[in-house]
Tab-separated table of C-alpha atoms and ligand atoms in Angstrom:
chain	number	residue	atom	x	y	z
A	20	MET	CA	77.542	-238.064	-123.430
A	21	SER	CA	75.296	-236.687	-126.124
A	22	GLN	CA	71.557	-236.963	-125.596
A	23	GLN	CA	69.425	-238.558	-128.329
A	24	LEU	CA	65.969	-240.016	-128.618
A	25	THR	CA	65.878	-243.557	-130.010
A	26	LYS	CA	63.932	-244.711	-133.051
A	27	GLU	CA	61.817	-246.882	-130.752
A	28	GLN	CA	60.885	-243.840	-128.644
A	29	LEU	CA	59.973	-241.821	-131.741
A	30	ILE	CA	57.853	-244.646	-133.168
A	31	SER	CA	56.007	-245.153	-129.925
A	32	ILE	CA	55.349	-241.401	-129.568
A	33	THR	CA	54.063	-241.212	-133.140
A	34	ASN	CA	51.828	-244.245	-132.590
A	35	GLN	CA	50.435	-242.527	-129.507
A	36	PHE	CA	49.978	-238.966	-130.793
A	37	GLY	CA	49.708	-239.463	-134.553
A	38	SER	CA	51.716	-237.998	-137.402
A	39	PRO	CA	53.051	-235.592	-138.363
A	40	VAL	CA	54.410	-234.674	-134.957
A	41	TYR	CA	57.184	-232.471	-133.594
A	42	VAL	CA	59.077	-234.067	-130.693
A	43	TYR	CA	61.476	-232.105	-128.455
A	44	HIS	CA	63.962	-233.579	-126.009
A	45	ALA	CA	64.315	-231.569	-122.796
A	46	GLU	CA	67.606	-233.145	-121.725
A	47	LYS	CA	69.186	-232.219	-125.070
A	48	ILE	CA	68.258	-228.573	-124.525
A	49	GLU	CA	69.763	-228.774	-121.051
A	50	GLU	CA	72.941	-230.324	-122.486
A	51	LYS	CA	73.300	-227.483	-124.988
A	52	PHE	CA	72.622	-224.811	-122.373
A	53	ASN	CA	75.281	-226.297	-120.089
A	54	LEU	CA	77.715	-226.472	-122.988
A	55	LEU	CA	77.306	-222.721	-123.530
A	56	SER	CA	77.502	-221.861	-119.829
A	57	ASN	CA	80.718	-223.829	-119.477
A	58	ALA	CA	82.254	-222.412	-122.665
A	59	PHE	CA	81.779	-218.847	-121.418
A	60	ALA	CA	82.414	-219.504	-117.729
A	61	ALA	CA	85.474	-217.247	-117.790
A	62	CYS	CA	83.432	-214.347	-119.213
A	63	ASN	CA	80.794	-212.367	-117.372
A	64	ALA	CA	78.154	-213.784	-119.704
A	65	ARG	CA	74.355	-213.792	-119.860
A	66	PHE	CA	72.369	-215.943	-122.293
A	67	PHE	CA	69.073	-214.773	-123.773
A	68	TYR	CA	67.266	-217.604	-125.546
A	69	ALA	CA	66.060	-216.240	-128.914
A	70	CYS	CA	62.552	-217.583	-128.557
A	71	LYS	CA	61.446	-216.919	-132.118
A	72	SER	CA	63.088	-220.272	-132.922
A	73	LEU	CA	60.545	-222.150	-130.765
A	74	THR	CA	58.011	-220.417	-128.515
A	75	ASN	CA	55.963	-223.216	-127.002
A	76	ILE	CA	55.287	-222.034	-123.439
A	77	ASN	CA	56.765	-225.238	-122.017
A	78	ILE	CA	60.043	-224.636	-123.845
A	79	LEU	CA	60.089	-221.097	-122.411
A	80	LYS	CA	59.473	-222.488	-118.920
A	81	LEU	CA	62.219	-225.049	-119.404
A	82	MET	CA	64.653	-222.303	-120.457
A	83	HIS	CA	63.677	-220.330	-117.371
A	84	GLN	CA	64.332	-223.334	-115.131
A	85	LEU	CA	67.738	-223.801	-116.761
A	86	GLY	CA	68.672	-220.218	-115.893
A	87	ALA	CA	68.423	-218.685	-119.361
A	88	ASN	CA	67.107	-215.194	-120.062
A	89	LEU	CA	64.895	-214.437	-123.061
A	90	ASP	CA	65.358	-212.533	-126.325
A	91	CYS	CA	62.077	-211.429	-127.891
A	92	VAL	CA	61.404	-209.838	-131.268
A	93	SER	CA	57.749	-208.939	-130.771
A	94	ILE	CA	55.680	-207.623	-127.895
A	95	ASN	CA	53.726	-210.882	-127.930
A	96	GLU	CA	56.912	-212.860	-127.385
A	97	VAL	CA	57.609	-210.545	-124.428
A	98	LYS	CA	54.157	-211.318	-123.021
A	99	LEU	CA	54.687	-215.050	-123.539
A	100	GLY	CA	57.977	-214.754	-121.658
A	101	LEU	CA	56.327	-213.005	-118.727
A	102	GLN	CA	53.603	-215.639	-118.716
A	103	ALA	CA	56.282	-218.351	-118.628
A	104	GLY	CA	57.684	-216.813	-115.436
A	105	PHE	CA	60.579	-214.660	-116.624
A	106	GLU	CA	61.158	-211.444	-114.670
A	107	PRO	CA	61.122	-208.294	-116.828
A	108	ASN	CA	64.854	-207.797	-116.250
A	109	GLN	CA	65.449	-211.278	-117.717
A	110	ILE	CA	63.865	-210.244	-121.016
A	111	LEU	CA	65.464	-208.352	-123.877
A	112	PHE	CA	63.143	-206.868	-126.487
A	113	THR	CA	64.877	-206.648	-129.884
A	114	PRO	CA	62.233	-205.756	-132.456
A	115	ASN	CA	62.811	-204.418	-135.947
A	116	CYS	CA	60.727	-201.801	-137.763
A	117	VAL	CA	57.983	-201.706	-135.134
A	118	ASP	CA	56.186	-198.502	-134.238
A	119	PHE	CA	56.929	-196.379	-131.179
A	120	GLU	CA	53.855	-197.737	-129.367
A	121	GLU	CA	55.280	-201.266	-129.417
A	122	ILE	CA	58.587	-200.000	-128.011
A	123	GLU	CA	56.693	-198.139	-125.294
A	124	ALA	CA	54.661	-201.237	-124.497
A	125	GLY	CA	57.966	-203.026	-123.847
A	126	LYS	CA	59.144	-200.176	-121.644
A	127	ASN	CA	55.899	-200.250	-119.686
A	128	LEU	CA	56.412	-203.947	-119.025
A	129	GLY	CA	59.882	-203.116	-117.691
A	130	VAL	CA	61.979	-205.223	-120.054
A	131	HIS	CA	65.334	-204.318	-121.615
A	132	ILE	CA	64.825	-202.438	-124.843
A	133	ASN	CA	67.043	-202.695	-127.871
A	134	ILE	CA	66.556	-199.837	-130.323
A	135	ASP	CA	67.469	-200.414	-133.937
A	136	ASN	CA	66.854	-197.152	-135.754
A	137	ILE	CA	67.581	-193.450	-135.382
A	138	SER	CA	63.953	-192.332	-135.538
A	139	ILE	CA	62.857	-194.427	-132.536
A	140	LEU	CA	66.038	-193.559	-130.651
A	141	GLU	CA	65.257	-189.868	-130.999
A	142	GLN	CA	61.596	-190.287	-130.019
A	143	PHE	CA	62.561	-192.414	-127.015
A	144	GLY	CA	65.216	-189.948	-125.912
A	145	ASN	CA	62.864	-186.994	-126.257
A	146	LYS	CA	60.182	-188.664	-124.194
A	147	TYR	CA	62.146	-190.521	-121.527
A	148	GLY	CA	65.578	-188.876	-121.393
A	149	ASN	CA	67.806	-190.658	-118.905
A	150	THR	CA	64.963	-192.331	-116.984
A	151	TYR	CA	65.035	-195.683	-118.782
A	152	PRO	CA	68.291	-197.334	-119.919
A	153	VAL	CA	68.387	-198.667	-123.461
A	154	CYS	CA	70.532	-200.836	-125.665
A	155	ILE	CA	71.377	-199.750	-129.206
A	156	ARG	CA	71.493	-202.244	-132.049
A	157	LEU	CA	74.394	-201.404	-134.340
A	158	ASN	CA	75.108	-202.694	-137.797
A	159	PRO	CA	78.860	-203.372	-137.881
A	160	HIS	CA	78.749	-204.094	-141.641
A	161	ILE	CA	80.222	-207.521	-141.409
A	162	MET	CA	79.065	-210.007	-144.024
A	163	ALA	CA	78.500	-213.293	-142.269
A	164	GLY	CA	76.025	-216.104	-141.912
A	165	GLY	CA	75.103	-219.340	-143.661
A	166	ASN	CA	73.418	-217.607	-146.595
A	167	PHE	CA	72.201	-214.178	-147.656
A	168	LYS	CA	68.684	-214.645	-146.290
A	169	ILE	CA	70.000	-215.174	-142.777
A	170	SER	CA	72.745	-212.531	-142.875
A	171	THR	CA	71.764	-209.386	-141.059
A	172	GLY	CA	74.928	-207.349	-140.629
A	173	HIS	CA	75.767	-206.518	-144.229
A	174	ILE	CA	75.461	-203.129	-145.920
A	175	ASP	CA	72.043	-203.810	-147.464
A	176	SER	CA	70.522	-205.162	-144.275
A	177	LYS	CA	67.504	-203.475	-142.674
A	178	PHE	CA	68.791	-204.327	-139.194
A	179	GLY	CA	70.529	-202.018	-136.777
A	180	ILE	CA	71.929	-198.505	-136.945
A	181	SER	CA	75.028	-198.198	-139.083
A	182	ILE	CA	78.249	-197.654	-137.170
A	183	HIS	CA	78.870	-194.837	-139.661
A	184	GLN	CA	75.952	-192.993	-138.041
A	185	MET	CA	77.725	-192.783	-134.698
A	186	ARG	CA	77.890	-188.981	-134.835
A	187	HIS	CA	74.131	-188.846	-135.218
A	188	ILE	CA	73.613	-191.300	-132.339
A	189	GLU	CA	75.894	-189.166	-130.186
A	190	ARG	CA	73.933	-186.029	-131.027
A	191	ILE	CA	70.712	-187.655	-129.905
A	192	VAL	CA	72.258	-189.085	-126.751
A	193	LYS	CA	73.821	-185.749	-125.853
A	194	SER	CA	70.766	-183.621	-126.421
A	195	THR	CA	68.289	-185.991	-124.745
A	196	GLY	CA	70.486	-187.361	-121.952
A	197	LEU	CA	69.600	-190.904	-123.020
A	198	HIS	CA	71.161	-193.603	-120.824
A	199	VAL	CA	72.848	-196.126	-123.144
A	200	ALA	CA	73.515	-199.280	-121.130
A	201	GLY	CA	74.274	-201.683	-123.937
A	202	LEU	CA	75.442	-202.075	-127.499
A	203	HIS	CA	74.170	-204.911	-129.635
A	204	MET	CA	75.073	-206.599	-132.877
A	205	HIS	CA	73.714	-209.719	-134.548
A	206	THR	CA	75.415	-210.451	-137.832
A	207	GLY	CA	73.359	-213.459	-138.871
A	208	SER	CA	72.738	-217.114	-138.358
A	209	GLU	CA	75.114	-220.048	-138.868
A	210	ILE	CA	78.474	-218.353	-138.454
A	211	LYS	CA	81.254	-220.920	-138.426
A	212	ASP	CA	84.254	-218.666	-138.068
A	213	VAL	CA	85.031	-217.593	-134.519
A	214	ASN	CA	86.912	-214.627	-135.987
A	215	VAL	CA	83.664	-213.073	-137.199
A	216	PHE	CA	82.631	-212.617	-133.560
A	217	LEU	CA	86.060	-211.259	-132.616
A	218	GLN	CA	86.020	-208.854	-135.549
A	219	GLY	CA	82.569	-207.691	-134.459
A	220	LEU	CA	83.736	-207.317	-130.885
A	221	GLU	CA	86.632	-205.083	-131.961
A	222	VAL	CA	84.137	-202.808	-133.694
A	223	MET	CA	81.928	-202.813	-130.601
A	224	PHE	CA	84.860	-201.936	-128.319
A	225	GLU	CA	85.627	-198.952	-130.533
A	226	MET	CA	82.003	-197.835	-130.346
A	227	ALA	CA	81.906	-198.444	-126.590
A	228	SER	CA	84.237	-195.484	-126.004
A	229	HIS	CA	81.337	-193.169	-126.920
A	230	PHE	CA	79.148	-194.383	-124.037
A	231	PRO	CA	80.427	-193.858	-120.471
A	232	ASN	CA	77.480	-195.707	-118.847
A	233	LEU	CA	77.863	-198.875	-120.868
A	234	ALA	CA	77.295	-202.084	-118.879
A	235	PHE	CA	77.173	-204.776	-121.558
A	236	ILE	CA	77.921	-205.706	-125.119
A	237	ASP	CA	75.445	-208.067	-126.788
A	238	LEU	CA	77.018	-210.169	-129.527
A	239	GLY	CA	73.705	-211.616	-130.704
A	240	SER	CA	73.820	-215.121	-132.037
A	241	GLY	CA	74.802	-217.025	-135.114
A	242	PHE	CA	76.082	-220.146	-133.424
A	243	LYS	CA	76.060	-222.898	-136.008
A	244	VAL	CA	74.949	-226.442	-135.279
A	245	PRO	CA	75.730	-229.463	-137.480
A	246	TYR	CA	72.942	-230.571	-139.813
A	247	HIS	CA	74.700	-233.616	-141.284
A	248	GLU	CA	77.515	-235.941	-140.325
A	249	ASP	CA	80.466	-234.000	-141.762
A	250	ASP	CA	78.970	-230.617	-140.937
A	251	TYR	CA	80.743	-228.155	-138.671
A	252	ALA	CA	79.595	-226.371	-135.546
A	253	THR	CA	80.728	-223.073	-134.073
A	254	ASP	CA	83.562	-223.887	-131.676
A	255	VAL	CA	82.045	-222.249	-128.611
A	256	ASN	CA	84.869	-223.322	-126.306
A	257	LYS	CA	87.424	-221.592	-128.485
A	258	LEU	CA	85.159	-218.567	-128.783
A	259	GLY	CA	84.703	-218.441	-125.011
A	260	GLN	CA	88.430	-218.476	-124.463
A	261	LYS	CA	89.143	-215.795	-127.083
A	262	LEU	CA	86.362	-213.573	-125.792
A	263	SER	CA	87.467	-213.759	-122.187
A	264	GLU	CA	90.968	-212.747	-123.328
A	265	ALA	CA	89.549	-209.833	-125.318
A	266	PHE	CA	87.338	-208.603	-122.462
A	267	ASN	CA	90.225	-208.880	-119.975
A	268	GLU	CA	92.429	-206.885	-122.316
A	269	TYR	CA	89.710	-204.263	-122.692
A	270	GLN	CA	89.397	-204.009	-118.936
A	271	LYS	CA	93.147	-203.548	-118.570
A	272	GLU	CA	93.163	-200.748	-121.137
A	273	THR	CA	90.052	-198.893	-120.037
A	274	GLY	CA	89.431	-199.968	-116.454
A	275	LYS	CA	85.913	-201.009	-117.488
A	276	SER	CA	84.402	-204.395	-116.877
A	277	LEU	CA	81.634	-205.201	-119.352
A	278	GLN	CA	79.167	-208.057	-119.410
A	279	VAL	CA	78.778	-210.029	-122.619
A	280	TRP	CA	75.287	-211.078	-123.686
A	281	PHE	CA	74.322	-213.716	-126.262
A	282	GLU	CA	71.042	-214.579	-127.959
A	283	PRO	CA	71.252	-218.200	-129.084
A	284	GLY	CA	68.163	-219.711	-130.695
A	285	LYS	CA	69.143	-222.507	-133.019
A	286	PHE	CA	72.095	-223.565	-130.868
A	287	LEU	CA	69.842	-224.367	-127.919
A	288	VAL	CA	66.894	-226.070	-129.604
A	289	SER	CA	67.713	-227.245	-133.145
A	290	GLU	CA	69.144	-230.637	-132.252
A	291	SER	CA	66.547	-231.273	-129.558
A	292	GLY	CA	63.828	-231.509	-132.195
A	293	TYR	CA	62.555	-234.372	-134.366
A	294	PHE	CA	59.811	-234.093	-136.925
A	295	VAL	CA	58.129	-237.420	-137.685
A	296	VAL	CA	56.011	-237.821	-140.802
A	297	LYS	CA	54.380	-240.776	-142.551
A	298	ALA	CA	55.136	-241.930	-146.092
A	299	ASN	CA	51.796	-241.656	-147.875
A	300	VAL	CA	52.800	-242.924	-151.299
A	301	ILE	CA	55.803	-244.123	-153.227
A	302	LYS	CA	55.602	-242.696	-156.721
A	303	GLN	CA	57.946	-243.874	-159.424
A	304	THR	CA	58.250	-241.525	-162.384
A	305	THR	CA	60.487	-241.795	-165.424
A	306	ALA	CA	63.171	-239.778	-163.648
A	307	THR	CA	63.033	-240.482	-159.928
A	308	VAL	CA	61.370	-242.280	-157.063
A	309	PHE	CA	59.327	-239.892	-154.940
A	310	VAL	CA	58.304	-240.490	-151.369
A	311	GLY	CA	55.206	-238.368	-150.792
A	312	VAL	CA	54.808	-237.693	-147.069
A	313	ASN	CA	51.863	-236.364	-145.046
A	314	SER	CA	53.467	-232.958	-144.599
A	315	GLY	CA	54.942	-230.140	-146.658
A	316	PHE	CA	56.317	-226.620	-146.338
A	317	ASN	CA	53.223	-225.841	-144.325
A	318	HIS	CA	54.934	-227.747	-141.493
A	319	LEU	CA	58.668	-227.467	-142.188
A	320	ILE	CA	59.664	-224.718	-144.581
A	321	ARG	CA	63.425	-224.511	-144.028
A	322	PRO	CA	64.373	-226.833	-146.929
A	323	MET	CA	62.346	-224.769	-149.402
A	324	PHE	CA	62.891	-221.301	-147.933
A	325	TYR	CA	66.592	-221.534	-147.089
A	326	GLU	CA	67.559	-224.603	-149.093
A	327	ALA	CA	68.414	-226.044	-145.715
A	328	TYR	CA	69.550	-229.626	-145.357
A	329	HIS	CA	67.709	-231.832	-142.872
A	330	ARG	CA	68.881	-235.398	-142.363
A	331	ILE	CA	66.027	-237.847	-143.016
A	332	GLU	CA	65.775	-241.440	-141.804
A	333	ASN	CA	63.233	-244.206	-142.187
A	334	ILE	CA	62.706	-245.263	-138.586
A	335	SER	CA	60.197	-247.977	-139.524
A	336	ASN	CA	62.664	-249.941	-141.660
A	337	SER	CA	66.114	-248.983	-140.445
A	338	ASN	CA	67.649	-252.268	-141.638
A	339	GLY	CA	66.124	-252.127	-145.110
A	340	PRO	CA	68.403	-251.783	-148.165
A	341	GLU	CA	69.323	-248.204	-149.001
A	342	ARG	CA	67.635	-246.720	-152.043
A	343	ILE	CA	67.626	-243.280	-153.595
A	344	TYR	CA	64.566	-241.130	-153.045
A	345	THR	CA	63.310	-237.639	-153.542
A	346	VAL	CA	61.224	-236.696	-150.528
A	347	VAL	CA	58.292	-234.379	-151.203
A	348	GLY	CA	55.222	-233.137	-149.383
A	349	ASN	CA	51.515	-233.298	-150.145
A	350	ILE	CA	51.019	-229.588	-150.804
A	351	CYS	CA	49.831	-228.277	-154.171
A	352	GLU	CA	53.042	-226.389	-154.685
A	353	THR	CA	56.530	-227.737	-155.281
A	354	ASP	CA	57.598	-228.659	-151.792
A	355	THR	CA	60.690	-230.802	-152.051
A	356	PHE	CA	62.259	-231.661	-148.715
A	357	ALA	CA	65.242	-233.443	-150.250
A	358	TRP	CA	66.545	-234.647	-153.618
A	359	ASP	CA	68.360	-237.932	-154.176
A	360	ARG	CA	68.661	-239.081	-150.596
A	361	LYS	CA	69.854	-242.531	-149.657
A	362	ILE	CA	67.223	-243.821	-147.272
A	363	ASN	CA	66.495	-247.342	-146.056
A	364	GLU	CA	63.790	-248.724	-148.333
A	365	VAL	CA	60.571	-246.820	-147.762
A	366	ARG	CA	57.212	-248.593	-147.794
A	367	GLU	CA	53.890	-246.793	-147.767
A	368	GLY	CA	52.965	-246.187	-144.117
A	369	ASP	CA	56.561	-246.000	-142.837
A	370	TYR	CA	57.567	-243.199	-140.484
A	371	LEU	CA	60.356	-240.885	-141.597
A	372	VAL	CA	62.122	-238.556	-139.185
A	373	PHE	CA	63.633	-235.160	-139.979
A	374	TYR	CA	66.466	-234.262	-137.610
A	375	ASN	CA	67.371	-230.760	-136.371
A	376	ALA	CA	63.712	-229.867	-136.314
A	377	GLY	CA	63.656	-227.922	-133.042
A	378	ALA	CA	64.464	-224.469	-134.402
A	379	TYR	CA	62.284	-222.665	-136.963
A	380	GLY	CA	60.261	-225.824	-137.570
A	381	PHE	CA	56.849	-225.657	-135.940
A	382	GLU	CA	57.465	-221.962	-135.414
A	383	MET	CA	57.328	-221.219	-139.148
A	384	SER	CA	54.411	-223.543	-139.875
A	385	SER	CA	51.146	-222.426	-141.444
A	386	ASN	CA	47.716	-223.669	-142.474
A	387	PHE	CA	48.434	-223.426	-146.211
A	388	ASN	CA	46.133	-225.709	-148.255
A	389	SER	CA	43.809	-225.747	-145.239
A	390	ARG	CA	45.942	-228.408	-143.669
A	391	LEU	CA	46.255	-228.737	-139.934
A	392	LYS	CA	49.317	-227.815	-137.889
A	393	PRO	CA	51.007	-230.794	-136.220
A	394	ALA	CA	51.063	-231.690	-132.536
A	395	GLU	CA	54.109	-230.969	-130.349
A	396	VAL	CA	55.434	-233.402	-127.747
A	397	LEU	CA	58.097	-232.836	-125.089
A	398	VAL	CA	60.134	-235.771	-123.802
A	399	LYS	CA	61.390	-235.115	-120.269
A	400	ASN	CA	62.772	-237.715	-117.878
A	401	GLY	CA	61.771	-240.373	-120.419
A	402	GLU	CA	58.140	-239.292	-120.351
A	403	ALA	CA	56.348	-238.073	-123.509
A	404	LEU	CA	54.146	-235.066	-122.741
A	405	LEU	CA	51.742	-233.537	-125.243
A	406	ILE	CA	52.475	-229.789	-125.232
A	407	ARG	CA	50.296	-228.748	-128.166
A	408	LYS	CA	47.261	-230.476	-129.575
A	409	ARG	CA	47.173	-231.118	-133.278
A	410	ASP	CA	44.938	-228.566	-135.042
A	411	GLU	CA	41.367	-229.631	-135.587
A	412	PHE	CA	39.128	-228.805	-138.510
A	413	GLN	CA	37.339	-226.100	-136.471
A	414	ASP	CA	40.656	-224.255	-136.039
A	415	LEU	CA	40.567	-223.427	-139.753
A	416	LEU	CA	37.396	-221.426	-139.235
A	417	ARG	CA	38.477	-219.697	-136.033
A	418	ASN	CA	38.333	-215.899	-136.462
A	419	GLN	CA	36.552	-216.172	-139.764
A	420	ILE	CA	33.284	-214.274	-139.888
A	421	GLU	CA	30.568	-215.732	-142.096
A	422	VAL	CA	28.759	-212.762	-143.624
A	423	LEU	CA	27.185	-214.509	-146.619
B	502	LIG	C1	66.973	-214.718	-134.876
B	502	LIG	C2	67.748	-213.960	-133.903
B	502	LIG	C3	68.624	-214.612	-133.020
B	502	LIG	C4	68.819	-216.108	-133.027
B	502	LIG	O1	69.523	-216.597	-134.117
B	502	LIG	P1	69.909	-218.157	-134.170
B	502	LIG	O2	70.626	-218.333	-135.443
B	502	LIG	O3	68.647	-218.948	-134.106
B	502	LIG	O4	70.749	-218.458	-132.984
B	502	LIG	C5	69.285	-213.842	-132.098
B	502	LIG	N1	69.124	-212.497	-132.030
B	502	LIG	C6	68.290	-211.846	-132.858
B	502	LIG	C7	68.132	-210.372	-132.716
B	502	LIG	C8	67.585	-212.535	-133.818
B	502	LIG	O5	66.763	-211.880	-134.642
């Protein structure tokens, strides 16, 4: 049974907390986490929630209760994770292009460290030798992912250390005694083809032969979720089965039993999220009918930044006749959420909901145009809990220093 919030629930929450509002459904997150756990039950798997997709402290606590670990890309995400109750050994720190001090700060907090360039690897090895195990982020040069902006494993990507630099990595490891406990790859977001992961794994197995102390291989994320009715999702059950076969085979050949780690973000939280906005105005031009809503790319930037599709419904008039609308925001910048969408007739004041708003929604929001960030609400056991207040006017002036 798939978990969903009803239109009535969303309307009542929006009436209570105002619009725009992000609403997350705890039981949906639990459903997705269990789906993953079951799919990889035959592997020795660990899941690290990629918290950059949604970092509200309550979501982190929920993930912790479910038994997830945490993947963090900044030292502040690491600190949020610790504050949410994760043990240091449940946290993986996977930053990119940070300075050595930030890496050291992670080490001093005792979390797993994932190093993604030769310079830091050498500095870390020189300073700490074999006293602190590390993971190395490799770039397997596999082109994958929903679009170029979210692909990270290709030749022009800034992420990871190229597999063609293995000799250099080995030199550093040999001369510093560095303890390499894990190898990591993350080829991008929204990967539909299970074979991309298997291809990556083959590369990782080859690389694994260089590191006798290896304990795990981290395959990153990229699990795709459906955004519209005919959309596909990564077949995690099939992937789980194929991976367990591959790891068993590897064990037979080498006598080594490796853990597999994953870092799902979108997969765990995307579908749990709803973003409810209000239709401010209906504006008929010579070419189209616009619905202007009380939001914009300051609240949900994925449609503009990635050309992402978010399903939109009018929950205030769900039996109204369907009409064709272009949905835009109220920002002084072209902020089109959707062109030519069939939506039940929209009247000024109606609530519209954007689906799949859990991942990279609130998290990428801003105060552009001096507009306020929305509230966040968590629905758990049927109860709607406010987990972030809507910004207030004073928040716009916070940290500003009036010198004139
Ligand atoms: C963003 C990111 C993820 C999560 O990607 P999703 O597509 O949200 O699952 C995982 N690992 C790393 C290193 C990332 O940067």
